[in-house]
Coordinates of C-alpha atoms in Angstrom, one line a residue:
M1 CA 113.5 78.7 32.0
S2 CA 116.6 77.0 33.2
S3 CA 119.9 78.2 32.1
C4 CA 121.6 75.1 32.3
P5 CA 122.3 73.0 29.1
D6 CA 120.2 70.1 28.0
L7 CA 121.9 66.8 29.2
P8 CA 121.4 63.4 27.4
H9 CA 120.5 61.7 30.6
R10 CA 120.2 63.2 34.0
K11 CA 122.7 61.2 36.3
L12 CA 121.1 58.9 39.0
L13 CA 121.8 60.1 42.4
P14 CA 124.1 57.5 44.2
S15 CA 122.4 57.5 47.6
L16 CA 119.0 56.6 45.5
K17 CA 120.1 54.2 42.9
T18 CA 121.9 52.2 45.5
K19 CA 118.5 51.5 47.5
R20 CA 116.8 48.2 47.5
A21 CA 113.1 48.1 46.3
P22 CA 112.2 46.9 49.6
E23 CA 113.5 49.9 51.2
L24 CA 111.3 52.2 49.1
V25 CA 107.8 53.6 49.5
L26 CA 106.6 55.4 46.3
V27 CA 104.3 58.2 46.7
I28 CA 102.1 58.8 43.5
G29 CA 101.0 62.3 43.0
T30 CA 99.1 64.4 40.5
G31 CA 101.8 64.5 38.0
V32 CA 102.1 61.1 37.2
S33 CA 98.4 60.6 36.4
S34 CA 98.5 63.7 34.4
A35 CA 101.2 62.2 32.5
V36 CA 99.5 58.9 31.9
A37 CA 96.3 60.4 30.6
P38 CA 96.8 64.0 29.9
Q39 CA 93.7 64.4 28.1
V40 CA 91.5 64.0 31.4
P41 CA 91.2 67.2 33.0
A42 CA 90.3 65.8 36.2
L43 CA 93.5 64.3 36.7
R44 CA 95.6 67.3 36.4
S45 CA 94.8 69.2 39.5
W46 CA 92.1 69.8 42.4
K47 CA 90.6 72.5 40.6
G48 CA 90.2 70.3 37.6
L49 CA 88.6 67.5 39.6
I50 CA 85.8 69.9 40.9
Q51 CA 85.2 71.5 37.5
A52 CA 84.9 67.8 36.1
L53 CA 82.3 67.0 38.8
L54 CA 80.5 70.1 38.3
D55 CA 80.4 69.5 34.3
A56 CA 78.9 65.8 35.1
A57 CA 76.3 67.5 37.5
N58 CA 75.1 69.9 34.6
D59 CA 75.1 67.0 32.1
F60 CA 72.7 65.0 34.5
D61 CA 70.7 68.0 35.0
L62 CA 71.4 68.0 38.8
L63 CA 71.8 71.8 39.4
E64 CA 69.7 74.6 38.7
E65 CA 71.2 77.3 36.5
E66 CA 71.7 79.7 39.1
E67 CA 73.4 77.2 41.3
S68 CA 75.8 76.1 38.4
R69 CA 76.7 79.8 37.7
R70 CA 77.5 80.4 41.4
F71 CA 79.7 77.1 41.5
Q72 CA 81.4 78.1 38.1
K73 CA 82.1 81.7 39.5
S74 CA 83.4 80.1 42.8
L75 CA 85.8 78.2 40.6
Q76 CA 86.9 80.9 38.4
E77 CA 87.7 83.4 41.2
D78 CA 89.8 80.6 42.8
K79 CA 87.6 80.8 46.1
N80 CA 88.5 78.1 48.7
L81 CA 88.3 74.9 46.8
V82 CA 87.8 72.6 49.7
H83 CA 84.4 74.7 50.5
V84 CA 83.4 74.5 46.7
A85 CA 83.8 70.8 46.8
H86 CA 82.0 70.4 50.3
D87 CA 79.0 72.4 48.9
L88 CA 78.8 70.7 45.5
I89 CA 78.9 67.2 47.1
Q90 CA 76.3 68.5 49.6
K91 CA 74.2 69.4 46.8
L92 CA 74.8 66.0 45.0
S93 CA 74.2 63.9 48.1
P94 CA 72.8 66.0 51.0
A95 CA 71.4 63.0 53.1
D96 CA 74.6 61.5 53.1
L97 CA 77.1 64.3 53.4
M98 CA 78.4 63.6 56.8
D99 CA 78.9 59.9 55.9
L100 CA 81.3 61.1 53.1
L101 CA 83.1 63.4 54.9
T102 CA 83.4 62.1 58.6
W103 CA 84.0 58.4 58.4
P104 CA 84.7 56.1 60.2
L105 CA 82.1 56.6 63.1
S106 CA 80.0 53.7 62.8
P107 CA 79.3 50.5 60.7
R108 CA 76.3 52.7 59.2
Q109 CA 78.6 55.5 58.4
R110 CA 81.4 53.2 57.2
T111 CA 79.5 52.1 54.2
G112 CA 77.3 55.2 53.8
N113 CA 74.4 55.2 51.5
V114 CA 76.2 56.1 48.4
R115 CA 74.0 54.3 46.1
S116 CA 71.0 56.7 46.7
T117 CA 73.4 59.8 45.7
F118 CA 74.2 61.2 42.6
F119 CA 77.9 61.7 43.9
K120 CA 78.7 58.4 42.8
D121 CA 77.3 58.8 39.4
C122 CA 79.3 62.0 38.7
L123 CA 82.5 60.4 40.0
Y124 CA 81.9 57.5 37.6
E125 CA 81.2 59.9 34.7
V126 CA 84.5 62.0 35.5
F127 CA 86.6 58.8 35.6
D128 CA 85.0 56.7 32.7
D129 CA 87.0 54.4 30.5
L130 CA 90.5 55.8 31.7
E131 CA 92.1 52.7 30.1
S132 CA 91.4 54.0 26.6
K133 CA 92.9 57.4 27.6
M134 CA 96.4 56.1 28.9
E135 CA 99.1 57.2 26.6
H136 CA 102.3 55.4 25.7
A137 CA 104.7 57.4 27.5
G138 CA 102.7 57.1 30.6
K139 CA 102.4 53.6 30.6
H140 CA 106.1 53.2 30.5
L141 CA 105.8 55.4 33.7
L142 CA 103.6 53.1 35.1
R143 CA 105.7 49.9 34.2
S144 CA 108.6 51.2 36.3
V145 CA 106.4 51.7 39.2
L146 CA 105.0 48.2 38.9
Q147 CA 108.4 46.8 38.5
L148 CA 109.6 48.3 41.8
M149 CA 106.4 47.4 43.4
E150 CA 107.0 43.6 42.5
S151 CA 110.4 43.8 43.6
G152 CA 109.2 44.7 47.0
A153 CA 108.5 48.6 47.0
L154 CA 105.3 49.9 48.8
V155 CA 102.9 52.3 46.8
L156 CA 100.8 55.0 48.1
T157 CA 98.9 57.5 46.5
T158 CA 97.0 60.9 46.8
N159 CA 95.1 60.3 43.6
F160 CA 91.5 59.1 43.2
D161 CA 92.4 57.2 40.3
N162 CA 93.1 53.6 39.8
L163 CA 95.4 53.9 36.6
L164 CA 98.3 51.8 37.9
E165 CA 95.6 49.1 39.0
I166 CA 94.4 49.2 35.3
Y167 CA 97.7 48.8 33.9
A168 CA 98.7 46.2 36.3
A169 CA 95.8 43.9 35.4
H170 CA 97.0 44.2 31.8
Q171 CA 100.4 42.7 33.0
G172 CA 98.6 39.9 34.8
T173 CA 99.3 41.3 38.3
K174 CA 96.1 42.1 40.4
L175 CA 96.6 45.0 42.4
E176 CA 94.2 45.9 45.5
S177 CA 92.9 49.3 46.0
L178 CA 92.9 50.3 49.6
D179 CA 91.5 53.4 51.3
L180 CA 91.6 54.6 55.0
T181 CA 88.1 53.2 55.6
D182 CA 89.6 49.6 55.9
E183 CA 91.7 50.1 58.8
K184 CA 92.6 46.4 59.3
K185 CA 94.1 46.3 55.7
V186 CA 95.7 49.6 55.8
L187 CA 97.5 48.4 59.0
E188 CA 98.7 45.1 57.2
W189 CA 99.8 47.3 54.2
A190 CA 101.8 49.4 56.7
Q191 CA 103.3 46.1 58.1
E192 CA 104.5 45.1 54.8
K193 CA 101.9 42.3 54.6
R194 CA 99.9 43.6 51.6
R195 CA 102.8 44.6 49.1
L196 CA 100.6 44.0 46.1
S197 CA 98.1 46.8 47.3
V198 CA 98.0 50.7 46.4
L199 CA 97.1 52.8 49.4
H200 CA 94.8 55.7 48.2
I201 CA 95.0 58.2 51.2
H202 CA 92.4 60.4 49.8
G203 CA 90.2 57.5 48.9
V204 CA 89.5 55.9 45.2
Y205 CA 86.7 56.8 42.9
T206 CA 85.7 53.1 42.9
N207 CA 84.8 53.1 46.4
P208 CA 83.0 56.6 46.7
S209 CA 81.9 56.2 50.4
G210 CA 86.0 56.3 51.0
I211 CA 86.6 59.6 49.2
V212 CA 87.3 62.5 51.4
L213 CA 87.2 66.0 50.1
H214 CA 87.3 67.9 53.2
P215 CA 89.8 67.9 56.3
A216 CA 87.0 66.8 58.5
G217 CA 87.0 63.6 56.8
Y218 CA 90.4 62.6 58.2
Q219 CA 89.8 63.3 62.0
N220 CA 88.6 60.1 63.0
V221 CA 91.1 58.2 61.0
L222 CA 93.9 60.2 62.7
R223 CA 92.8 59.2 65.9
N224 CA 93.7 55.6 65.3
T225 CA 97.0 55.6 67.0
E226 CA 97.8 52.1 65.9
V227 CA 97.2 52.5 62.4
M228 CA 98.8 56.0 62.4
R229 CA 101.8 54.7 64.4
E230 CA 102.6 51.9 61.6
I231 CA 102.3 54.2 59.0
Q232 CA 104.7 56.8 60.7
K233 CA 107.3 53.9 61.3
L234 CA 107.6 53.5 57.3
Y235 CA 108.5 57.3 57.1
E236 CA 111.2 56.8 59.7
T237 CA 112.6 53.6 58.5
K238 CA 112.1 53.7 54.8
S239 CA 112.8 56.2 52.1
F240 CA 109.8 57.8 50.4
V241 CA 110.2 58.5 46.7
F242 CA 108.0 61.4 45.5
L243 CA 106.7 61.4 41.8
G244 CA 104.4 64.1 40.5
C245 CA 103.9 65.3 44.1
G246 CA 104.6 69.1 43.7
R247 CA 102.3 70.0 46.8
T248 CA 102.1 66.8 48.5
V249 CA 104.1 68.0 51.6
D250 CA 101.4 70.9 51.8
D251 CA 98.6 68.3 52.0
T252 CA 96.6 68.2 55.1
T253 CA 96.7 64.2 55.3
F254 CA 100.6 64.1 54.6
Q255 CA 101.2 66.8 57.2
A256 CA 99.3 65.0 59.8
L257 CA 100.6 61.6 59.1
F258 CA 104.2 62.5 58.8
L259 CA 105.5 66.1 58.9
E260 CA 103.7 66.9 62.2
A261 CA 104.3 63.8 64.0
V262 CA 107.6 62.5 63.0
K263 CA 110.5 63.9 65.0
H264 CA 114.0 64.4 63.6
K265 CA 113.0 64.7 60.2
S266 CA 116.4 66.1 58.9
D267 CA 117.9 62.8 59.8
L268 CA 115.9 60.9 57.3
E269 CA 116.5 60.3 53.6
H270 CA 113.7 60.7 51.5
F271 CA 113.7 61.8 47.6
M272 CA 111.4 64.2 45.5
L273 CA 111.8 63.8 41.6
V274 CA 110.9 67.4 40.1
R275 CA 111.3 69.0 36.7
R276 CA 113.9 71.8 36.8
E277 CA 112.5 74.7 34.8
D278 CA 113.4 77.7 36.9
V279 CA 116.7 77.5 38.7
G280 CA 115.6 79.8 41.4
E281 CA 112.6 78.1 42.5
F282 CA 114.4 74.7 42.2
K283 CA 116.9 75.8 44.6
K284 CA 114.6 77.3 46.9
L285 CA 112.5 73.9 47.0
R286 CA 115.7 72.1 47.3
D287 CA 116.9 74.0 50.5
N288 CA 113.3 73.9 52.1
M289 CA 112.7 70.1 51.5
L290 CA 116.2 69.3 53.1
D291 CA 115.0 70.5 56.2
K292 CA 112.2 67.8 55.9
G293 CA 114.7 65.0 55.3
I294 CA 113.7 65.3 51.4
K295 CA 116.3 65.4 48.7
V296 CA 114.9 67.2 45.6
I297 CA 116.3 65.7 42.4
S298 CA 115.7 67.1 38.8
Y299 CA 114.6 64.4 36.3
G300 CA 115.1 67.0 33.5
N301 CA 113.6 70.2 32.1
E302 CA 110.6 68.8 30.7
Y303 CA 107.8 66.5 31.9
A304 CA 108.4 64.1 29.1
D305 CA 111.8 63.5 30.7
L306 CA 110.2 61.9 33.5
P307 CA 109.4 58.2 32.4
E308 CA 112.9 57.8 30.8
Y309 CA 114.5 58.9 34.1
F310 CA 112.4 56.7 36.2
E311 CA 112.9 53.5 33.9
R312 CA 116.6 54.1 34.4
L313 CA 116.2 54.2 38.1
A314 CA 114.0 51.4 38.4
N315 CA 116.2 49.3 36.0
E316 CA 119.3 50.2 38.3
I317 CA 117.3 49.3 41.6
C318 CA 116.0 46.0 40.2
T319 CA 119.1 44.7 38.6
R320 CA 121.0 45.2 41.8
D321 CA 118.4 43.5 43.9
V322 CA 118.4 40.3 41.1
V323 CA 122.1 40.1 41.3
G324 CA 122.0 40.5 45.1
N325 CA 119.3 37.8 45.7
G326 CA 121.7 35.3 44.1
W327 CA 119.8 34.5 40.9
G328 CA 123.1 33.8 39.2
G329 CA 123.5 37.3 37.8
Y330 CA 120.3 37.2 35.7
G331 CA 119.1 40.5 35.0
P332 CA 115.9 41.6 33.2
L333 CA 115.6 42.4 29.4
Y334 CA 112.7 44.5 28.3
T335 CA 110.3 44.7 25.3
S336 CA 109.4 48.2 24.2
D337 CA 105.7 47.5 24.4
P338 CA 104.4 48.3 28.1
W339 CA 101.6 45.9 27.7
T340 CA 103.6 42.9 27.2
P341 CA 103.2 40.3 30.0
S342 CA 106.2 39.2 32.1
I343 CA 108.6 36.4 31.8
C344 CA 111.7 36.2 33.7
R345 CA 115.3 35.2 33.1
P346 CA 115.3 32.0 35.2
C347 CA 112.3 31.0 33.3
I348 CA 114.2 31.3 30.2
T349 CA 116.9 29.0 31.9
A350 CA 114.2 26.5 32.8
F351 CA 112.7 26.6 29.3
R352 CA 116.0 27.1 27.4
T353 CA 113.8 29.1 24.9
P354 CA 115.2 32.8 23.8
V355 CA 112.6 35.2 24.3
L356 CA 112.0 39.0 24.8
L357 CA 111.3 40.0 28.2
S358 CA 109.2 42.7 29.9
V359 CA 110.2 44.5 32.9
Q360 CA 108.3 42.4 35.6
L361 CA 110.2 39.9 37.5
C362 CA 108.7 36.8 39.0
R363 CA 110.8 36.5 41.9
L364 CA 112.0 33.1 43.3
N365 CA 108.6 31.6 43.2
Y366 CA 107.7 33.0 39.8
S367 CA 104.4 34.0 41.0
S368 CA 104.0 36.9 38.5
C369 CA 105.6 35.0 35.6
I370 CA 103.6 33.9 32.7
Q371 CA 105.0 30.4 31.3
G372 CA 104.0 28.0 29.0
P373 CA 102.2 29.0 25.9
L374 CA 103.3 32.5 26.0
I375 CA 106.9 31.8 25.7
S376 CA 106.4 30.3 22.2
M377 CA 104.6 33.4 21.3
L378 CA 107.3 35.5 22.1
E379 CA 110.2 33.6 20.5
V380 CA 112.9 36.0 19.2
P381 CA 116.3 34.5 18.0
N382 CA 119.4 35.4 19.6
Q383 CA 118.0 37.7 22.1
V384 CA 119.2 36.0 25.1

């Protein structure tokens, strides 16, 4: 455990808090999903996902007893999880295995015949009803991510779930889920033409044909030099902020997209927010990441410290953006309810109605702002 005393608040690093939202790319890892819905084992780790798929296959009587025992033994012995996943998917969808692992090669392979496989059924069982399993603290974390996203930050994730998209829908914001099968949209995302889209570099469960659980699945995508170059430009010109990404830099896709292709990494300025539990391990990680152009920052000693830290960071960045964009110094106010829809300060001026606000800002065109009847619902005297 850390020997340093607990602090009321971790200070925000100046080089990070002075960034503008459009200068950031948020990288959402397993740690965020497990914080949002901690009761879903499949969100906690790669091993947890394979176990959940195995349990679903057993529930649907898709495996013989001997097969099930063999898979379970491989998981318990921590054998190569990529191979375990490969074999399990092959059992659940033998006719379409290569479609799932080696897209995109042709129009037929791009869509696959997922409907005829049990893999899709198991995926939907594993990620069933995520909305009801989201916890309050986790929603606050997603609220801050969405706040930065609506202020101009890009978001990519290594996760298969769509928790951020579900949360955003409750806020009245529609986010599109992208995966690497749609090269045209991914290219537009990298060119900042689809800011309200979330890039799932491993795929998203709602599109099973785009999910890749084996390194072979990325080979053809990585051959698309135009898409690759545009994504790499982001790493060279923007600051990536890693959230819940303890092992992301070891990920096959991340290595190929960024670390192996981008030169002069130590000249870059990226950030990784981590829990500081062991001082020695923290310092080792920090020194190692600096060579890759990544500053490792402690948000606290406990996982529960991340939502509060990131909320302060998002508020700081977005408030600077509001003032810098000439909104007359109007800054955001916030409700304590992360499901509350958004109204912005300029709208209060227009309606001259005192209200409580949520974190979302509608920008100058008020595109995300919910006006009219909702304002009367949220009236609270002397709040503005």
